[in-house]
Short mmCIF file of C-alpha atoms in Angstrom, two decimals:
data_model
loop_
_atom_site.label_atom_id
_atom_site.label_comp_id
_atom_site.label_asym_id
_atom_site.label_seq_id
_atom_site.Cartn_x
_atom_site.Cartn_y
_atom_site.Cartn_z
CA MET A 648 -197.78 -105.31 124.58
CA GLN A 649 -195.01 -107.77 123.85
CA PRO A 650 -193.22 -109.70 126.57
CA HIS A 651 -190.29 -107.98 128.15
CA GLY A 652 -186.76 -108.71 127.00
CA VAL A 653 -186.11 -108.34 123.30
CA VAL A 654 -183.01 -110.02 121.92
CA THR A 655 -181.33 -107.58 119.56
CA PRO A 656 -178.34 -107.98 117.23
CA GLU A 657 -174.94 -106.37 117.67
CA PRO A 658 -175.24 -102.57 117.64
CA PRO A 659 -175.67 -100.30 115.82
CA TYR A 660 -179.43 -100.51 115.39
CA ILE A 661 -182.31 -98.12 116.02
CA ALA A 662 -184.49 -97.76 119.11
CA VAL A 663 -187.77 -95.85 118.83
CA ILE A 664 -188.75 -94.71 122.30
CA PHE A 665 -192.44 -93.93 122.68
CA THR A 666 -193.77 -92.60 125.98
CA PHE A 667 -197.47 -91.87 126.18
CA ARG A 668 -200.49 -91.15 128.27
CA LEU A 669 -203.72 -92.71 127.07
CA ASP A 670 -207.19 -91.26 127.17
CA ARG A 671 -208.89 -94.00 129.18
CA LYS A 672 -212.25 -93.23 127.59
CA ASN A 673 -211.30 -95.07 124.40
CA LEU A 674 -209.27 -97.96 125.72
CA ALA A 675 -211.18 -100.83 124.08
CA GLU A 676 -210.96 -99.23 120.65
CA TYR A 677 -207.28 -98.50 121.27
CA GLU A 678 -206.53 -102.11 122.16
CA ALA A 679 -208.16 -103.31 118.96
CA LEU A 680 -206.17 -100.90 116.79
CA LEU A 681 -202.95 -101.66 118.67
CA LYS A 682 -203.36 -105.37 118.02
CA GLU A 683 -203.84 -104.74 114.31
CA ILE A 684 -201.02 -102.25 113.98
CA ASN A 685 -198.59 -104.42 115.96
CA ALA A 686 -199.26 -107.33 113.64
CA ILE A 687 -198.42 -105.16 110.65
CA SER A 688 -195.33 -103.52 112.14
CA ALA A 689 -193.93 -106.89 113.26
CA ASP A 690 -194.10 -107.92 109.64
CA GLN A 691 -192.05 -104.98 108.32
CA ASP A 692 -188.61 -105.49 106.89
CA GLY A 693 -186.01 -104.50 109.49
CA PHE A 694 -188.30 -104.82 112.53
CA LEU A 695 -186.30 -106.40 115.37
CA GLY A 696 -188.76 -106.45 118.24
CA GLU A 697 -190.69 -104.39 120.73
CA GLU A 698 -191.03 -104.18 124.48
CA GLY A 699 -193.02 -101.99 126.75
CA LEU A 700 -195.02 -101.55 129.88
CA ARG A 701 -198.28 -99.89 130.68
CA LEU A 702 -199.83 -98.85 133.96
CA GLU A 703 -203.50 -98.91 134.88
CA ASP A 704 -203.64 -95.12 134.90
CA GLY A 705 -202.92 -94.93 131.17
CA ARG A 706 -199.21 -94.13 131.23
CA GLY A 707 -197.07 -96.30 129.04
CA LEU A 708 -193.68 -96.70 127.48
CA THR A 709 -192.87 -98.74 124.37
CA ILE A 710 -189.54 -99.27 122.68
CA SER A 711 -189.37 -100.77 119.22
CA TYR A 712 -186.08 -101.85 117.70
CA TRP A 713 -185.23 -101.59 114.02
CA ARG A 714 -182.31 -102.64 111.86
CA ASN A 715 -181.63 -99.11 110.54
CA MET A 716 -183.16 -95.69 109.88
CA GLU A 717 -184.43 -96.78 106.46
CA ALA A 718 -186.60 -99.42 108.13
CA VAL A 719 -188.02 -96.81 110.54
CA ALA A 720 -188.66 -94.31 107.75
CA SER A 721 -190.33 -96.94 105.63
CA TRP A 722 -192.66 -97.90 108.49
CA GLN A 723 -193.49 -94.25 109.12
CA ARG A 724 -194.54 -93.89 105.49
CA HIS A 725 -196.72 -97.02 105.64
CA ALA A 726 -200.42 -96.25 105.13
CA ALA A 727 -201.43 -98.28 108.21
CA HIS A 728 -199.01 -96.33 110.36
CA ILE A 729 -200.20 -92.98 109.04
CA LEU A 730 -203.82 -93.86 109.77
CA ALA A 731 -202.96 -95.16 113.24
CA LYS A 732 -201.03 -92.00 114.03
CA LYS A 733 -204.00 -89.85 113.02
CA ALA A 734 -206.38 -91.93 115.16
CA GLY A 735 -203.89 -91.82 118.02
CA ARG A 736 -203.80 -88.05 118.02
CA GLU A 737 -207.53 -87.65 117.67
CA LYS A 738 -208.79 -90.27 120.07
CA PHE A 739 -206.28 -92.31 122.01
CA TYR A 740 -203.37 -90.27 123.33
CA LEU A 741 -203.60 -87.34 125.68
CA SER A 742 -199.89 -86.79 125.09
CA TYR A 743 -196.82 -88.58 123.84
CA SER A 744 -193.14 -88.20 123.07
CA LEU A 745 -191.47 -90.07 120.24
CA ARG A 746 -187.69 -90.30 120.22
CA ILE A 747 -185.60 -91.93 117.54
CA SER A 748 -182.19 -93.05 118.68
CA GLU A 749 -179.25 -95.09 117.50
CA VAL A 750 -178.10 -97.79 119.91
CA THR A 751 -174.33 -97.91 119.94
CA ARG A 752 -173.68 -100.18 122.94
CA GLU A 753 -175.55 -102.96 124.65
CA SER A 754 -174.85 -105.18 127.59
CA VAL A 755 -176.94 -108.01 128.94
CA PHE A 756 -176.92 -109.57 132.38
CA GLU A 757 -178.52 -112.78 133.53
CA ARG A 758 -178.00 -114.15 137.01
CA MET B 1469 -189.45 -93.97 139.77
CA GLN B 1470 -189.86 -90.50 138.37
CA PRO B 1471 -193.09 -89.18 136.92
CA HIS B 1472 -193.61 -89.93 133.29
CA GLY B 1473 -192.78 -87.35 130.63
CA VAL B 1474 -189.30 -85.91 130.76
CA VAL B 1475 -188.72 -82.64 128.94
CA THR B 1476 -185.47 -82.97 127.00
CA PRO B 1477 -183.47 -80.41 125.00
CA GLU B 1478 -183.06 -80.38 121.24
CA PRO B 1479 -181.34 -83.56 120.04
CA PRO B 1480 -178.72 -84.89 119.96
CA TYR B 1481 -178.54 -86.21 123.50
CA ILE B 1482 -178.12 -89.68 125.01
CA ALA B 1483 -180.80 -92.13 126.14
CA VAL B 1484 -179.80 -95.01 128.39
CA ILE B 1485 -182.43 -97.73 128.07
CA PHE B 1486 -182.55 -100.13 130.99
CA THR B 1487 -184.95 -103.08 130.96
CA PHE B 1488 -184.90 -105.38 133.93
CA ARG B 1489 -186.55 -108.11 135.91
CA LEU B 1490 -186.27 -107.81 139.67
CA ASP B 1491 -185.80 -110.56 142.19
CA ARG B 1492 -188.86 -109.89 144.32
CA LYS B 1493 -187.20 -111.37 147.40
CA ASN B 1494 -185.11 -108.25 147.95
CA LEU B 1495 -187.53 -105.50 146.97
CA ALA B 1496 -187.39 -103.42 150.14
CA GLU B 1497 -183.60 -103.29 150.08
CA TYR B 1498 -183.72 -102.48 146.38
CA GLU B 1499 -186.10 -99.57 146.90
CA ALA B 1500 -183.82 -98.09 149.53
CA LEU B 1501 -180.74 -98.32 147.31
CA LEU B 1502 -182.68 -96.99 144.31
CA LYS B 1503 -183.74 -93.93 146.24
CA GLU B 1504 -180.15 -93.23 147.24
CA ILE B 1505 -178.68 -93.84 143.82
CA ASN B 1506 -181.33 -91.77 142.05
CA ALA B 1507 -180.58 -88.82 144.29
CA ILE B 1508 -176.90 -89.06 143.37
CA SER B 1509 -177.42 -89.57 139.62
CA ALA B 1510 -179.88 -86.67 139.43
CA ASP B 1511 -177.10 -84.52 140.78
CA GLN B 1512 -174.56 -85.47 138.10
CA ASP B 1513 -173.41 -82.98 135.52
CA GLY B 1514 -175.22 -83.62 132.24
CA PHE B 1515 -178.16 -85.56 133.74
CA LEU B 1516 -181.34 -84.50 131.93
CA GLY B 1517 -184.00 -86.66 133.53
CA GLU B 1518 -185.37 -90.14 133.89
CA GLU B 1519 -188.66 -91.90 133.29
CA GLY B 1520 -189.78 -95.43 133.71
CA LEU B 1521 -192.44 -97.88 134.64
CA ARG B 1522 -192.51 -100.97 136.77
CA LEU B 1523 -195.02 -103.77 137.04
CA GLU B 1524 -195.98 -105.70 140.15
CA ASP B 1525 -194.34 -108.84 138.79
CA GLY B 1526 -190.90 -107.22 138.91
CA ARG B 1527 -190.49 -106.27 135.25
CA GLY B 1528 -189.41 -102.72 134.66
CA LEU B 1529 -188.09 -100.29 132.11
CA THR B 1530 -186.20 -97.10 132.86
CA ILE B 1531 -184.81 -94.52 130.46
CA SER B 1532 -182.38 -91.90 131.65
CA TYR B 1533 -181.39 -88.98 129.46
CA TRP B 1534 -177.95 -87.39 129.41
CA ARG B 1535 -176.41 -84.42 127.69
CA ASN B 1536 -173.64 -86.43 126.01
CA MET B 1537 -171.57 -89.63 126.20
CA GLU B 1538 -169.04 -88.01 128.52
CA ALA B 1539 -171.77 -87.49 131.11
CA VAL B 1540 -172.80 -91.15 130.84
CA ALA B 1541 -169.20 -92.37 131.06
CA SER B 1542 -168.52 -90.15 134.05
CA TRP B 1543 -171.59 -91.53 135.87
CA GLN B 1544 -170.56 -95.10 135.06
CA ARG B 1545 -167.17 -94.43 136.68
CA HIS B 1546 -168.77 -92.94 139.80
CA ALA B 1547 -168.09 -95.01 142.93
CA ALA B 1548 -171.77 -95.00 143.93
CA HIS B 1549 -172.75 -96.35 140.54
CA ILE B 1550 -170.11 -99.07 140.60
CA LEU B 1551 -171.27 -100.24 144.03
CA ALA B 1552 -174.93 -100.16 142.99
CA LYS B 1553 -174.17 -102.17 139.87
CA LYS B 1554 -172.41 -104.82 141.91
CA ALA B 1555 -175.33 -105.04 144.38
CA GLY B 1556 -177.77 -105.12 141.48
CA ARG B 1557 -176.08 -108.12 139.93
CA GLU B 1558 -175.69 -109.98 143.21
CA LYS B 1559 -179.05 -109.34 144.81
CA PHE B 1560 -181.62 -107.32 142.91
CA TYR B 1561 -181.82 -108.20 139.23
CA LEU B 1562 -182.62 -111.58 137.78
CA SER B 1563 -181.73 -110.15 134.40
CA TYR B 1564 -181.32 -106.85 132.60
CA SER B 1565 -180.36 -105.23 129.33
CA LEU B 1566 -178.61 -101.88 129.17
CA ARG B 1567 -178.58 -100.02 125.89
CA ILE B 1568 -176.83 -96.73 125.23
CA SER B 1569 -178.24 -94.75 122.36
CA GLU B 1570 -178.01 -91.34 120.78
CA VAL B 1571 -181.33 -89.59 120.26
CA THR B 1572 -181.31 -87.82 116.92
CA ARG B 1573 -184.98 -86.85 116.56
CA GLU B 1574 -187.80 -86.09 118.93
CA SER B 1575 -191.41 -85.13 118.50
CA VAL B 1576 -193.92 -84.29 121.17
CA PHE B 1577 -197.70 -84.34 121.00
CA GLU B 1578 -200.19 -82.89 123.42
CA ARG B 1579 -203.91 -82.90 122.72
#
């Protein structure tokens, strides 16, 4: 998972909120696919960044940021994404929620 | 932090995305304030739920869900929230980003 703290442009932009619980039986295979799929998604037009956390017990939360809805839709139609989604449902995730949202305001604090 | 997997209503609703890095010097005090403030926010009109994860190194990510922008604005004007924000900036957070977004689509998967 990417380091924490993505620098995003002035809103509006899109946040895709993905909360999941992994099946720990297939973790090694999941990591390999994730690495591949992250390399491809990072290369998509309109991809702004991603941040997330994962706990040892398999729970995780990832947020990816995108320039606009077209960029999200285009990624969702990408063959690699479709295959990864299928594998995710069959083997890797016990459950997940995917939420697509438009960021309208952002504030940043640094001490 | 709340258990993972908040059940939200049909979109649209609001997601407040909070990514942070804690100053580990003041963790005990932070935990105490967090407990208090979470009890108050959970009691606000329009609060739908919260989920998040935190790592040992102080990085964390919390998403709270709200019925609409009015509910978010009302919570941000709440005295308890204003005091907590001040304490957060002075003592608890090294840095944070706060993003307010409108969720327009949601899908849920359970194996």
